[in-house]
Amino acid sequence: GAGVSQSPRYKVAKRGQDVALRCDPISGHVSLFWYQQALGQGPEFLTYFQNEAQLDKSGLPSDRFFAERPEGSVSTLKIQRTQQEDSAVYLCATRTWGSLYFGPGTRLTVT
Amino acid sequence: AQTVTQSQPEMSVQEAETVTLSCTYDTSESDYYLFWYKQPPSRQMILVIRQEAYKQQNATENRFSVNFQKAAKSFSLKISDSQLGDAAMYFCAYRGGAGSYQLTFGKGTKLSVIP
């Protein structure tokens, strides 16, 4: 596809459930980022991949958050035992010529 | 740590008029990049304009231009001939120089366009 795509667009989870959020990056883009955007806030960095290597996971808020990109293309952000504070929009982005290009995001609501 | 401040939570502009959104940042680096992103209700973050700190000339993209004041650490966005489709959240963002990859975002400014 021409841009970054994410699925699902909306996810409602009951507290304690595990969720998996998918990102399909622009073909050939080496760098991939995940950001978390709480309501009324700017996005905050979660993690960064270069190809399949996760080079920085310093922004992941707890060990319940896990991200992978096993073949250097599609990436999955997994949240285990979801909590209400995990409710946010999760944005995936790839980088070209020094600028980030974002997908449409997944809005996660934990009830 | 770098910080980005957008002091205007909300702004409004009449259609066809000009509006300026403010952004200030704090950094000890001399080489860095600044960005403005637009986020409409669809949530897609769209890159509006980018400025390299080493460039003295202000960036321009069609109706969008910036006023980059490096000494003052100020990076404002001017939207000329505002259109209804410009209504969105606007985020200012900072990235360090070579080797940096994280973007630091401000809290955003909600722009309304009045027909």
Coordinates of N, CA and C in Angstrom, one line a residue:
Chain A
G1 N 0.8 -1.2 0.0 CA 0.0 0.0 0.0 C 0.9 1.3 0.0
A2 N 0.2 2.4 -0.2 CA 0.9 3.6 -0.3 C 1.3 4.2 1.0
G3 N 0.6 3.8 2.1 CA 0.9 4.4 3.4 C 1.0 3.4 4.5
V4 N 1.2 3.9 5.7 CA 1.2 3.0 6.8 C -0.2 2.6 7.2
S5 N -0.5 1.3 7.4 CA -1.9 0.9 7.8 C -1.8 0.2 9.2
Q6 N -2.9 0.4 9.9 CA -2.9 -0.2 11.2 C -4.3 -0.9 11.4
S7 N -4.3 -2.0 12.2 CA -5.5 -2.7 12.5 C -5.5 -3.3 13.8
P8 N -6.6 -3.4 14.5 CA -7.9 -2.8 14.1 C -7.9 -1.3 14.3
R9 N -8.8 -0.5 13.8 CA -8.9 0.9 14.0 C -9.4 1.2 15.4
Y10 N -10.3 0.3 15.9 CA -10.8 0.5 17.3 C -10.8 -0.9 18.0
K11 N -10.5 -0.8 19.2 CA -10.4 -2.1 20.0 C -11.0 -1.7 21.4
V12 N -12.0 -2.5 21.8 CA -12.5 -2.4 23.2 C -12.1 -3.7 23.9
A13 N -11.4 -3.5 25.1 CA -11.0 -4.7 25.8 C -11.4 -4.6 27.3
K14 N -11.8 -5.7 27.8 CA -12.1 -5.7 29.3 C -10.8 -5.7 30.0
R15 N -10.8 -5.0 31.2 CA -9.6 -5.0 32.0 C -9.1 -6.4 32.3
G16 N -7.8 -6.6 32.0 CA -7.2 -8.0 32.2 C -7.0 -8.8 31.0
Q17 N -7.7 -8.3 29.9 CA -7.5 -9.0 28.6 C -6.2 -8.7 27.9
D18 N -5.7 -9.6 27.1 CA -4.6 -9.3 26.3 C -5.1 -8.7 24.9
V19 N -4.3 -7.8 24.3 CA -4.6 -7.3 23.0 C -3.4 -7.2 22.1
A20 N -3.6 -7.3 20.8 CA -2.5 -7.2 19.9 C -2.9 -6.2 18.8
L21 N -2.0 -5.3 18.6 CA -2.3 -4.2 17.6 C -1.2 -4.4 16.5
R22 N -1.7 -4.3 15.2 CA -0.9 -4.6 14.1 C -0.6 -3.3 13.3
C23 N 0.7 -3.3 12.8 CA 1.1 -2.2 11.9 C 1.7 -2.7 10.7
D24 N 1.2 -2.3 9.5 CA 1.8 -2.6 8.2 C 2.5 -1.4 7.7
P25 N 3.8 -1.4 7.7 CA 4.5 -0.2 7.3 C 4.6 0.0 5.8
I26 N 5.1 1.1 5.4 CA 5.3 1.4 3.9 C 6.4 0.4 3.5
S27 N 6.2 -0.2 2.4 CA 7.1 -1.2 1.9 C 8.5 -0.7 1.7
G28 N 9.5 -1.4 2.3 CA 10.9 -1.1 2.2 C 11.4 -0.1 3.2
H29 N 10.5 0.4 4.1 CA 10.9 1.3 5.1 C 11.6 0.6 6.3
V30 N 12.8 0.9 6.6 CA 13.6 0.1 7.5 C 13.2 0.5 9.0
S31 N 12.9 1.8 9.2 CA 12.7 2.2 10.6 C 11.2 2.2 10.9
L32 N 10.8 1.7 12.0 CA 9.4 1.7 12.5 C 9.3 2.1 13.9
F33 N 8.3 2.9 14.2 CA 8.2 3.4 15.6 C 6.7 3.2 16.0
W34 N 6.6 3.0 17.4 CA 5.3 3.0 18.0 C 5.2 4.2 19.0
Y35 N 4.1 4.9 18.9 CA 3.8 6.0 19.9 C 2.5 5.8 20.5
Q36 N 2.4 6.3 21.7 CA 1.1 6.2 22.5 C 0.6 7.7 22.7
Q37 N -0.7 7.9 22.3 CA -1.3 9.2 22.5 C -2.5 9.1 23.4
A38 N -2.3 9.6 24.6 CA -3.4 9.7 25.5 C -4.4 10.9 25.1
L39 N -5.6 10.8 25.6 CA -6.6 11.8 25.2 C -6.1 13.2 25.6
G40 N -6.1 14.1 24.6 CA -5.8 15.5 24.9 C -4.3 15.8 25.0
Q41 N -3.5 14.8 24.6 CA -2.0 14.9 24.7 C -1.4 14.7 23.3
G42 N -0.1 15.1 23.3 CA 0.7 14.7 22.1 C 1.2 13.3 22.2
P43 N 1.6 12.7 21.1 CA 2.1 11.3 21.1 C 3.4 11.2 21.9
E44 N 3.5 10.1 22.5 CA 4.8 9.8 23.3 C 5.4 8.5 22.8
F45 N 6.7 8.6 22.7 CA 7.5 7.5 22.1 C 7.4 6.2 23.0
L46 N 7.2 5.1 22.3 CA 7.2 3.8 23.0 C 8.4 3.0 22.6
T47 N 8.6 2.7 21.3 CA 9.7 1.8 20.9 C 10.1 2.0 19.4
Y48 N 11.3 1.6 19.1 CA 11.8 1.8 17.7 C 12.5 0.6 17.2
F49 N 12.2 0.2 16.0 CA 12.8 -0.9 15.3 C 13.6 -0.4 14.1
Q50 N 14.7 -1.1 13.8 CA 15.4 -1.0 12.5 C 15.4 -2.4 12.0
N51 N 14.7 -2.5 10.9 CA 14.4 -3.9 10.4 C 13.8 -4.7 11.5
E52 N 14.3 -5.9 11.8 CA 13.7 -6.7 12.8 C 14.3 -6.4 14.2
A53 N 15.3 -5.6 14.3 CA 16.0 -5.3 15.6 C 15.3 -4.2 16.3
Q54 N 14.9 -4.5 17.6 CA 14.3 -3.5 18.4 C 15.4 -2.8 19.1
L55 N 15.7 -1.6 18.6 CA 16.9 -0.8 19.1 C 16.6 0.0 20.4
D56 N 15.4 0.3 20.6 CA 15.0 1.2 21.8 C 13.6 0.8 22.2
K57 N 13.5 0.4 23.5 CA 12.2 0.1 24.0 C 12.0 0.9 25.3
S58 N 12.7 2.0 25.5 CA 12.7 2.7 26.7 C 11.4 3.4 27.0
G59 N 10.6 3.6 26.0 CA 9.3 4.2 26.3 C 8.2 3.3 26.7
L60 N 8.4 2.0 26.6 CA 7.3 1.1 27.0 C 7.0 1.3 28.5
P61 N 5.7 1.5 28.8 CA 5.4 1.9 30.2 C 5.6 0.8 31.2
S62 N 5.5 -0.4 30.8 CA 5.6 -1.5 31.8 C 6.0 -2.8 31.1
D63 N 6.3 -3.8 31.8 CA 6.6 -5.1 31.2 C 5.4 -5.8 30.6
R64 N 4.2 -5.2 30.8 CA 3.0 -5.7 30.1 C 3.0 -5.4 28.6
F65 N 3.8 -4.5 28.2 CA 3.9 -4.0 26.8 C 5.1 -4.7 26.1
F66 N 4.8 -5.3 24.9 CA 5.8 -6.0 24.2 C 5.6 -5.7 22.7
A67 N 6.6 -5.5 22.0 CA 6.5 -5.2 20.6 C 7.5 -6.1 19.8
E68 N 7.1 -6.5 18.6 CA 7.9 -7.3 17.8 C 7.8 -7.0 16.3
R69 N 8.8 -7.4 15.6 CA 8.8 -7.1 14.1 C 9.7 -8.2 13.5
P70 N 9.2 -9.5 13.6 CA 10.1 -10.6 13.3 C 10.7 -10.7 12.0
E71 N 10.1 -10.2 10.9 CA 10.6 -10.3 9.6 C 11.0 -8.9 9.0
G72 N 11.0 -8.0 9.9 CA 11.4 -6.6 9.4 C 10.4 -5.9 8.6
S73 N 9.2 -6.4 8.7 CA 8.1 -5.6 8.0 C 7.0 -5.3 8.9
V74 N 6.0 -6.2 9.0 CA 4.8 -6.0 9.9 C 5.3 -6.0 11.3
S75 N 4.7 -5.2 12.1 CA 5.0 -5.1 13.6 C 3.7 -5.3 14.4
T76 N 3.9 -5.9 15.5 CA 2.7 -6.1 16.4 C 3.1 -5.5 17.8
L77 N 2.2 -4.7 18.4 CA 2.3 -4.3 19.7 C 1.4 -5.0 20.6
K78 N 1.9 -5.7 21.6 CA 1.0 -6.5 22.4 C 1.0 -6.0 23.8
I79 N -0.2 -5.9 24.4 CA -0.4 -5.4 25.7 C -1.1 -6.6 26.5
Q80 N -0.4 -7.0 27.5 CA -1.0 -8.1 28.4 C -1.7 -7.5 29.6
R81 N -2.7 -8.2 30.0 CA -3.5 -7.8 31.2 C -3.8 -6.3 31.2
T82 N -4.5 -5.9 30.2 CA -4.8 -4.5 30.0 C -5.4 -3.8 31.3
Q83 N -5.0 -2.6 31.5 CA -5.5 -1.7 32.6 C -6.2 -0.5 32.0
Q84 N -7.0 0.1 32.8 CA -7.7 1.3 32.3 C -6.7 2.4 31.8
E85 N -5.6 2.5 32.4 CA -4.6 3.6 32.0 C -4.0 3.3 30.7
D86 N -4.2 2.1 30.1 CA -3.7 1.8 28.8 C -4.6 2.3 27.7
S87 N -5.8 2.8 28.0 CA -6.7 3.4 27.0 C -6.0 4.6 26.4
A88 N -5.9 4.6 25.1 CA -5.1 5.6 24.3 C -5.2 5.2 22.8
V89 N -4.7 6.1 22.0 CA -4.5 5.8 20.6 C -3.1 5.4 20.4
Y90 N -2.9 4.3 19.8 CA -1.5 3.8 19.5 C -1.2 4.0 18.0
L91 N -0.2 4.8 17.8 CA 0.2 5.2 16.5 C 1.5 4.5 16.1
C92 N 1.5 4.0 14.8 CA 2.7 3.4 14.2 C 3.2 4.4 13.2
A93 N 4.5 4.5 13.0 CA 5.1 5.4 12.0 C 6.3 4.8 11.4
T94 N 6.6 5.1 10.2 CA 7.9 4.8 9.6 C 8.6 6.1 9.1
R95 N 9.8 6.0 8.8 CA 10.6 7.2 8.6 C 11.3 7.1 7.2
T96 N 11.2 8.2 6.5 CA 12.0 8.4 5.3 C 12.5 9.8 5.2
W97 N 13.7 10.0 4.7 CA 14.3 11.3 4.6 C 14.2 12.1 5.8
G98 N 14.3 11.4 7.0 CA 14.3 12.1 8.3 C 13.0 12.5 8.8
S99 N 11.9 12.2 8.1 CA 10.6 12.6 8.6 C 9.8 11.4 8.9
L100 N 8.9 11.4 9.9 CA 8.0 10.3 10.3 C 6.7 10.4 9.5
Y101 N 6.2 9.3 9.1 CA 4.9 9.2 8.4 C 4.1 8.2 9.2
F102 N 3.0 8.7 9.7 CA 2.2 7.9 10.6 C 1.0 7.2 10.0
G103 N 0.6 6.1 10.6 CA -0.6 5.4 10.3 C -1.8 6.0 11.0
P104 N -3.0 5.5 10.7 CA -4.2 6.2 11.3 C -4.4 5.9 12.8
G105 N -3.7 4.9 13.3 CA -3.8 4.7 14.7 C -4.8 3.6 15.1
T106 N -4.7 3.0 16.2 CA -5.7 2.2 16.8 C -6.1 2.8 18.1
R107 N -7.4 3.0 18.3 CA -7.9 3.6 19.5 C -8.3 2.4 20.4
L108 N -7.6 2.3 21.5 CA -7.8 1.2 22.5 C -8.6 1.8 23.7
T109 N -9.7 1.1 24.0 CA -10.5 1.5 25.2 C -10.6 0.3 26.1
V110 N -10.1 0.5 27.3 CA -10.2 -0.6 28.3 C -11.3 -0.3 29.3
T111 N -12.2 -1.2 29.4 CA -13.4 -1.0 30.3 C -13.3 -1.8 31.5
Chain B
A1 N 16.6 17.0 29.1 CA 15.7 16.5 28.2 C 15.0 17.6 27.4
Q2 N 14.7 17.3 26.2 CA 14.1 18.4 25.4 C 12.6 18.5 25.7
T3 N 12.1 19.7 25.7 CA 10.6 19.9 25.9 C 10.1 20.8 24.8
V4 N 8.8 20.6 24.5 CA 8.2 21.4 23.5 C 6.9 21.9 24.1
T5 N 6.7 23.2 24.0 CA 5.5 23.9 24.6 C 4.7 24.6 23.6
Q6 N 3.4 24.2 23.6 CA 2.4 24.9 22.8 C 1.5 25.6 23.8
S7 N 1.5 26.9 23.8 CA 0.9 27.7 24.9 C -0.6 28.0 24.5
Q8 N -1.0 27.7 23.3 CA -2.4 28.0 22.9 C -3.2 26.7 22.8
P9 N -4.0 26.3 23.7 CA -4.7 25.0 23.6 C -5.7 25.1 22.5
E10 N -6.3 26.3 22.2 CA -7.3 26.4 21.2 C -7.1 27.7 20.5
M11 N -7.4 27.7 19.2 CA -7.3 28.9 18.3 C -8.5 28.8 17.3
S12 N -8.9 30.0 16.9 CA -9.9 30.0 15.8 C -9.5 31.1 14.8
V13 N -10.0 30.8 13.6 CA -9.6 31.8 12.5 C -10.8 31.8 11.5
Q14 N -11.0 33.0 11.0 CA -12.1 33.1 10.0 C -11.6 32.5 8.6
E15 N -12.4 31.9 7.9 CA -12.1 31.3 6.6 C -11.4 32.4 5.8
A16 N -10.4 32.1 5.1 CA -9.6 33.0 4.2 C -8.6 33.9 4.9
E17 N -8.7 33.9 6.3 CA -7.8 34.8 7.0 C -6.5 34.0 7.4
T18 N -5.6 34.7 8.1 CA -4.3 34.1 8.4 C -4.3 33.9 9.9
V19 N -3.7 32.8 10.3 CA -3.5 32.5 11.8 C -2.1 32.0 12.0
T20 N -1.6 32.3 13.2 CA -0.3 31.8 13.6 C -0.4 31.0 14.9
L21 N 0.2 29.8 14.9 CA 0.2 28.9 16.0 C 1.7 29.0 16.6
S22 N 1.7 29.1 17.9 CA 3.0 29.2 18.6 C 3.6 27.9 19.1
C23 N 4.9 27.9 19.1 CA 5.6 26.7 19.7 C 7.0 27.2 20.2
T24 N 7.3 26.8 21.4 CA 8.7 27.1 21.9 C 9.2 25.7 22.3
Y25 N 10.5 25.6 22.4 CA 11.2 24.4 22.7 C 12.4 24.7 23.6
D26 N 12.9 23.7 24.2 CA 14.1 23.8 25.1 C 15.1 22.7 24.7
T27 N 16.3 23.1 24.4 CA 17.3 22.1 24.0 C 18.7 22.7 24.2
S28 N 19.6 21.8 24.4 CA 21.0 22.3 24.5 C 21.8 21.9 23.3
E29 N 21.1 21.3 22.3 CA 21.7 20.9 21.1 C 21.8 22.0 20.1
S30 N 22.7 22.0 19.2 CA 22.8 23.0 18.1 C 22.2 22.5 16.8
D31 N 22.2 21.2 16.7 CA 21.7 20.6 15.4 C 20.5 19.8 15.8
Y32 N 19.4 20.2 15.1 CA 18.1 19.5 15.4 C 17.1 19.8 14.3
Y33 N 16.0 19.2 14.4 CA 14.9 19.3 13.4 C 13.6 19.7 14.1
L34 N 12.8 20.5 13.5 CA 11.5 20.8 14.0 C 10.4 20.5 13.0
F35 N 9.2 20.1 13.5 CA 8.2 19.7 12.6 C 6.8 20.3 13.1
W36 N 5.9 20.5 12.2 CA 4.5 20.7 12.5 C 3.7 19.5 11.9
Y37 N 2.9 18.9 12.7 CA 2.0 17.9 12.2 C 0.6 18.3 12.4
K38 N -0.3 17.9 11.5 CA -1.7 18.1 11.6 C -2.4 16.8 11.9
Q39 N -3.4 16.8 12.8 CA -4.2 15.6 13.2 C -5.6 16.0 13.1
P40 N -6.3 15.6 12.0 CA -7.8 15.9 11.9 C -8.5 14.8 12.7
P41 N -9.8 15.0 12.8 CA -10.6 14.0 13.6 C -10.4 12.5 13.2
S42 N -9.9 12.3 12.0 CA -9.7 10.9 11.6 C -8.4 10.3 12.3
R43 N -7.7 11.1 13.0 CA -6.5 10.8 13.8 C -5.2 10.6 13.0
Q44 N -5.3 10.6 11.7 CA -4.1 10.4 10.9 C -3.2 11.7 11.1
M45 N -2.0 11.4 11.6 CA -1.0 12.5 11.8 C -0.4 12.8 10.4
I46 N -0.5 14.0 10.0 CA 0.0 14.4 8.6 C 1.1 15.4 8.8
L47 N 2.3 15.2 8.2 CA 3.4 16.1 8.2 C 3.0 17.3 7.4
V48 N 3.1 18.5 8.1 CA 2.8 19.8 7.4 C 4.0 20.4 6.9
I49 N 5.0 20.5 7.7 CA 6.2 21.2 7.4 C 7.4 20.9 8.3
R50 N 8.6 21.0 7.8 CA 9.8 20.6 8.5 C 10.8 21.7 8.4
Q51 N 11.6 21.9 9.5 CA 12.7 22.9 9.5 C 13.9 22.3 10.0
E52 N 15.0 22.4 9.3 CA 16.3 22.0 9.8 C 16.9 23.2 10.5
A53 N 17.5 23.0 11.7 CA 18.0 24.1 12.6 C 19.1 24.8 11.9
Y54 N 19.9 24.1 11.1 CA 21.1 24.8 10.4 C 20.7 25.7 9.3
K55 N 19.5 25.6 8.9 CA 19.0 26.5 7.8 C 18.5 27.8 8.3
Q56 N 19.0 28.9 7.8 CA 18.5 30.2 8.2 C 17.1 30.5 7.6
Q57 N 16.9 30.0 6.4 CA 15.7 30.3 5.7 C 14.5 29.6 6.3
N58 N 13.4 30.3 6.5 CA 12.2 29.7 7.0 C 11.6 28.8 5.9
A59 N 11.1 27.6 6.4 CA 10.5 26.7 5.5 C 9.1 27.1 5.0
T60 N 8.7 26.8 3.8 CA 7.4 27.2 3.3 C 6.9 26.0 2.5
E61 N 5.6 25.7 2.7 CA 4.9 24.7 1.9 C 3.5 25.2 1.6
N62 N 3.4 25.8 0.4 CA 2.1 26.3 -0.1 C 1.6 27.4 0.9
R63 N 0.5 27.2 1.5 CA -0.1 28.2 2.4 C 0.5 28.1 3.8
F64 N 1.4 27.2 4.0 CA 2.0 27.0 5.4 C 3.4 27.5 5.4
S65 N 3.7 28.3 6.4 CA 5.1 28.8 6.5 C 5.4 28.8 8.0
V66 N 6.7 28.8 8.3 CA 7.2 28.9 9.7 C 8.0 30.2 9.9
N67 N 8.0 30.6 11.2 CA 8.9 31.6 11.6 C 9.8 31.0 12.7
F68 N 11.0 30.7 12.2 CA 12.0 29.9 13.1 C 13.0 31.0 13.6
Q69 N 12.9 31.1 14.9 CA 13.8 32.0 15.7 C 14.7 31.1 16.6
K70 N 15.9 30.8 16.1 CA 16.7 29.8 16.8 C 17.2 30.3 18.1
A71 N 17.6 31.6 18.2 CA 18.1 32.1 19.5 C 17.0 32.2 20.5
A72 N 15.8 32.4 20.1 CA 14.6 32.5 21.0 C 14.0 31.1 21.2
K73 N 14.5 30.1 20.5 CA 13.9 28.8 20.5 C 12.4 28.8 20.3
S74 N 12.1 29.5 19.2 CA 10.7 29.6 18.8 C 10.4 29.1 17.4
F75 N 9.3 28.5 17.2 CA 9.0 27.9 15.9 C 7.5 28.0 15.7
S76 N 7.0 29.1 15.1 CA 5.6 29.3 14.9 C 5.2 28.9 13.5
L77 N 3.9 28.5 13.4 CA 3.4 28.1 12.1 C 2.3 29.1 11.7
K78 N 2.5 29.6 10.5 CA 1.5 30.5 9.9 C 0.7 29.9 8.8
I79 N -0.6 29.9 8.9 CA -1.5 29.4 7.9 C -2.1 30.5 7.2
S80 N -1.9 30.7 5.9 CA -2.5 31.8 5.1 C -3.7 31.3 4.4
D81 N -4.7 32.2 4.1 CA -5.9 31.8 3.4 C -6.5 30.6 4.0
S82 N -6.8 30.6 5.2 CA -7.3 29.4 5.9 C -8.6 28.8 5.3
Q83 N -8.6 27.5 5.2 CA -9.7 26.8 4.6 C -10.3 25.9 5.7
L84 N -11.6 25.5 5.4 CA -12.3 24.7 6.3 C -11.6 23.4 6.6
G85 N -10.9 22.8 5.6 CA -10.1 21.6 5.8 C -8.9 21.8 6.7
D86 N -8.5 23.0 7.1 CA -7.4 23.2 8.0 C -7.8 22.9 9.4
A87 N -9.0 22.8 9.7 CA -9.5 22.6 11.1 C -8.9 21.2 11.6
A88 N -8.2 21.2 12.7 CA -7.6 20.0 13.2 C -6.8 20.4 14.4
M89 N -6.2 19.4 15.0 CA -5.2 19.6 16.1 C -3.8 19.7 15.4
Y90 N -3.0 20.7 15.8 CA -1.7 20.9 15.3 C -0.7 20.6 16.4
F91 N 0.3 19.8 16.0 CA 1.3 19.5 17.0 C 2.7 19.9 16.5
C92 N 3.4 20.5 17.4 CA 4.8 20.9 17.1 C 5.7 19.8 17.7
A93 N 6.7 19.4 17.0 CA 7.6 18.3 17.4 C 9.1 18.6 17.2
Y94 N 9.9 18.1 18.0 CA 11.3 18.3 18.0 C 12.1 16.9 17.8
R95 N 13.1 16.9 17.0 CA 14.0 15.8 17.0 C 15.4 16.3 17.0
G96 N 16.3 15.6 17.7 CA 17.7 16.0 17.8 C 18.4 15.7 16.5
G97 N 19.7 16.0 16.5 CA 20.5 15.9 15.2 C 20.8 14.5 14.9
A98 N 22.0 14.3 14.2 CA 22.4 13.0 13.7 C 22.4 12.0 14.8
G99 N 21.8 10.8 14.5 CA 21.7 9.7 15.4 C 20.5 9.7 16.3
S100 N 19.8 10.9 16.3 CA 18.5 10.9 17.0 C 17.4 10.4 16.2
Y101 N 16.4 9.8 16.9 CA 15.2 9.3 16.2 C 13.9 9.6 16.9
Q102 N 14.0 9.9 18.2 CA 12.7 10.1 18.9 C 12.2 11.5 18.6
L103 N 10.9 11.6 18.4 CA 10.2 12.9 18.3 C 9.6 13.2 19.7
T104 N 9.8 14.5 20.1 CA 9.1 15.0 21.3 C 8.1 15.9 20.8
F105 N 6.8 15.7 21.2 CA 5.7 16.5 20.8 C 5.3 17.4 21.9
G106 N 4.7 18.6 21.4 CA 3.9 19.4 22.3 C 2.5 18.8 22.6
K107 N 1.7 19.6 23.4 CA 0.4 19.1 23.7 C -0.6 19.4 22.6
G108 N -0.3 20.2 21.7 CA -1.2 20.5 20.6 C -2.0 21.7 20.7
T109 N -2.4 22.3 19.6 CA -3.3 23.4 19.5 C -4.5 23.0 18.6
K110 N -5.7 23.1 19.1 CA -6.9 22.8 18.3 C -7.3 24.1 17.5
L111 N -7.3 23.9 16.2 CA -7.6 25.0 15.4 C -9.0 24.8 14.8
S112 N -9.8 25.8 15.0 CA -11.2 25.9 14.4 C -11.2 26.9 13.3
V113 N -11.9 26.6 12.2 CA -12.0 27.5 11.1 C -13.5 27.9 10.9
I114 N -13.8 29.2 11.0 CA -15.1 29.7 11.0 C -15.5 30.1 9.6
P115 N -16.6 29.5 9.1 CA -17.0 29.8 7.7 C -17.5 31.2 7.6

